């Protein structure tokens, strides 16, 4: 395979470095921070856009979809270290376009008591237009998104980490109300002679509710939904914005082996009075299988020495 058809996505996610002090003793969930966790995964993730225009009949809806969406990869996790290495080969069905198409995603989360802070960086090059009448390539189109969200988890018995990682496992069913404030900046450039880059700022507040339903000691279903509103600024023009998020996870777990499938979507839609409208959607589908084991003595000694020096 030509190396130009492969890109490497590096995710460093510091999960639980500010975890609640009593997380190891909470009877509602179990921590695996003392284990090394390795897994392989399949990931379909992208930041797609929809341009909608009501200024004419029939209404026009054009979808801008990244060429590179699917990847396979490897994940290694130990305490605050969480590293993933992913490849997006063209033989996967969702990867279109030429070798210059790219999709790089970086995500991390920090916890402090009941607070959770996420950070997202997405850089994409190479899109295609998809609607009922048009299917054309935009090989030079590029988008860059930077932002994140701040959330407050009300219920001490609910494990949010069970939904987003395998370092923790909910042992008794529980849910929580979680209000979330989100901010994202997006730069979109079609890179065509008759266009210019656009800057988009999104500010939203979304009340949400998440619940982990424990079916048995080894199987659970986690789900969450958020509906919110805020403001959208497009090159200085401000309008109302609506947000809808959905999370679903089906997981199997024992102390050594685990497997899960998860779906996460974050959608932003401008007010219908705005013409034209640019709606924004971040979607992630993931399948993963993994294994946990005790760290080698030398690895634990080195980690503990570094941890003592830097105070994490």
mmCIF file of N, CA, C and O in Angstrom, residues 5 10 12-13 15 34 39-41 43 50 54 114 124 166 174 184 199 202 218 238 256 267 287 301 305:
data_model
loop_
_atom_site.group_PDB
_atom_site.id
_atom_site.type_symbol
_atom_site.label_atom_id
_atom_site.label_comp_id
_atom_site.label_asym_id
_atom_site.label_seq_id
_atom_site.Cartn_x
_atom_site.Cartn_y
_atom_site.Cartn_z
ATOM 1 N N UNK A 5 -1.297 6.895 1.286
ATOM 2 C CA UNK A 5 -2.698 6.587 1.530
ATOM 3 C C UNK A 5 -2.986 6.359 3.003
ATOM 4 O O UNK A 5 -4.108 6.079 3.380
ATOM 5 N N UNK A 10 -3.075 10.568 16.261
ATOM 6 C CA UNK A 10 -2.565 10.406 17.624
ATOM 7 C C UNK A 10 -3.549 11.036 18.602
ATOM 8 O O UNK A 10 -3.838 12.217 18.523
ATOM 9 N N UNK A 12 -4.226 11.637 22.621
ATOM 10 C CA UNK A 12 -3.718 11.512 23.985
ATOM 11 C C UNK A 12 -4.829 11.944 24.917
ATOM 12 O O UNK A 12 -5.208 13.096 24.954
ATOM 13 N N UNK A 13 -5.375 11.038 25.657
ATOM 14 C CA UNK A 13 -6.525 11.348 26.493
ATOM 15 C C UNK A 13 -6.175 11.100 27.950
ATOM 16 O O UNK A 13 -5.921 9.985 28.347
ATOM 17 N N UNK A 15 -7.410 10.614 31.102
ATOM 18 C CA UNK A 15 -8.684 10.316 31.721
ATOM 19 C C UNK A 15 -8.468 9.974 33.190
ATOM 20 O O UNK A 15 -7.752 9.041 33.523
ATOM 21 N N UNK A 34 -5.221 0.780 37.909
ATOM 22 C CA UNK A 34 -3.972 0.105 38.249
ATOM 23 C C UNK A 34 -3.591 -0.959 37.224
ATOM 24 O O UNK A 34 -2.568 -1.643 37.379
ATOM 25 N N UNK A 39 -6.055 -2.438 23.523
ATOM 26 C CA UNK A 39 -7.234 -2.760 22.712
ATOM 27 C C UNK A 39 -6.974 -2.426 21.256
ATOM 28 O O UNK A 39 -6.088 -1.628 20.928
ATOM 29 N N UNK A 40 -7.733 -3.059 20.387
ATOM 30 C CA UNK A 40 -7.758 -2.704 18.975
ATOM 31 C C UNK A 40 -9.152 -2.179 18.665
ATOM 32 O O UNK A 40 -10.127 -2.563 19.313
ATOM 33 N N UNK A 41 -9.264 -1.296 17.691
ATOM 34 C CA UNK A 41 -10.558 -0.686 17.434
ATOM 35 C C UNK A 41 -10.760 -0.376 15.952
ATOM 36 O O UNK A 41 -9.811 -0.263 15.179
ATOM 37 N N UNK A 43 -12.905 2.643 13.915
ATOM 38 C CA UNK A 43 -13.495 3.946 14.207
ATOM 39 C C UNK A 43 -13.973 4.603 12.930
ATOM 40 O O UNK A 43 -13.259 4.643 11.929
ATOM 41 N N UNK A 50 -23.813 20.608 6.472
ATOM 42 C CA UNK A 50 -24.943 20.664 5.546
ATOM 43 C C UNK A 50 -25.273 22.121 5.269
ATOM 44 O O UNK A 50 -25.509 22.908 6.194
ATOM 45 N N UNK A 54 -33.297 28.260 1.949
ATOM 46 C CA UNK A 54 -34.750 28.363 1.814
ATOM 47 C C UNK A 54 -35.144 29.474 0.850
ATOM 48 O O UNK A 54 -36.311 29.770 0.670
ATOM 49 N N UNK A 114 -16.481 16.661 40.543
ATOM 50 C CA UNK A 114 -17.669 16.425 39.722
ATOM 51 C C UNK A 114 -17.610 17.129 38.360
ATOM 52 O O UNK A 114 -18.559 17.053 37.583
ATOM 53 N N UNK A 124 -9.400 18.363 8.781
ATOM 54 C CA UNK A 124 -9.819 17.521 7.665
ATOM 55 C C UNK A 124 -9.494 18.195 6.341
ATOM 56 O O UNK A 124 -9.633 19.409 6.197
ATOM 57 N N UNK A 166 -12.561 2.586 29.230
ATOM 58 C CA UNK A 166 -12.702 1.297 29.902
ATOM 59 C C UNK A 166 -11.889 1.248 31.195
ATOM 60 O O UNK A 166 -11.535 0.188 31.672
ATOM 61 N N UNK A 174 -27.299 3.416 37.419
ATOM 62 C CA UNK A 174 -27.408 4.776 37.950
ATOM 63 C C UNK A 174 -27.378 5.765 36.798
ATOM 64 O O UNK A 174 -26.846 5.475 35.720
ATOM 65 N N UNK A 184 -17.064 26.006 20.331
ATOM 66 C CA UNK A 184 -16.285 25.491 19.208
ATOM 67 C C UNK A 184 -15.990 26.627 18.230
ATOM 68 O O UNK A 184 -16.845 27.481 17.957
ATOM 69 N N UNK A 199 -15.144 31.834 9.169
ATOM 70 C CA UNK A 199 -14.909 31.541 10.579
ATOM 71 C C UNK A 199 -16.240 31.413 11.305
ATOM 72 O O UNK A 199 -17.107 32.301 11.202
ATOM 73 N N UNK A 202 -19.313 28.890 17.939
ATOM 74 C CA UNK A 202 -20.517 28.294 18.504
ATOM 75 C C UNK A 202 -20.436 28.327 20.021
ATOM 76 O O UNK A 202 -19.426 27.915 20.612
ATOM 77 N N UNK A 218 -21.612 -8.345 33.849
ATOM 78 C CA UNK A 218 -20.679 -8.162 32.746
ATOM 79 C C UNK A 218 -21.229 -7.382 31.562
ATOM 80 O O UNK A 218 -20.495 -7.086 30.624
ATOM 81 N N UNK A 238 -24.514 37.089 13.785
ATOM 82 C CA UNK A 238 -24.923 36.243 14.909
ATOM 83 C C UNK A 238 -26.360 35.778 14.737
ATOM 84 O O UNK A 238 -27.236 36.538 14.324
ATOM 85 N N UNK A 256 -10.502 -8.866 32.971
ATOM 86 C CA UNK A 256 -9.437 -8.990 31.976
ATOM 87 C C UNK A 256 -9.882 -8.552 30.579
ATOM 88 O O UNK A 256 -9.286 -7.696 29.957
ATOM 89 N N UNK A 267 -24.746 17.477 17.171
ATOM 90 C CA UNK A 267 -25.277 18.209 16.030
ATOM 91 C C UNK A 267 -25.631 19.638 16.375
ATOM 92 O O UNK A 267 -26.237 19.903 17.417
ATOM 93 N N UNK A 287 -16.027 0.430 17.450
ATOM 94 C CA UNK A 287 -16.055 -0.946 17.922
ATOM 95 C C UNK A 287 -14.672 -1.265 18.474
ATOM 96 O O UNK A 287 -13.656 -0.982 17.813
ATOM 97 N N UNK A 301 7.420 0.857 38.732
ATOM 98 C CA UNK A 301 8.418 1.612 39.489
ATOM 99 C C UNK A 301 8.746 2.937 38.796
ATOM 100 O O UNK A 301 8.824 3.992 39.437
ATOM 101 N N UNK A 305 7.874 6.748 40.234
ATOM 102 C CA UNK A 305 8.920 7.750 40.442
ATOM 103 C C UNK A 305 8.576 9.058 39.734
ATOM 104 O O UNK A 305 8.729 10.142 40.293
#
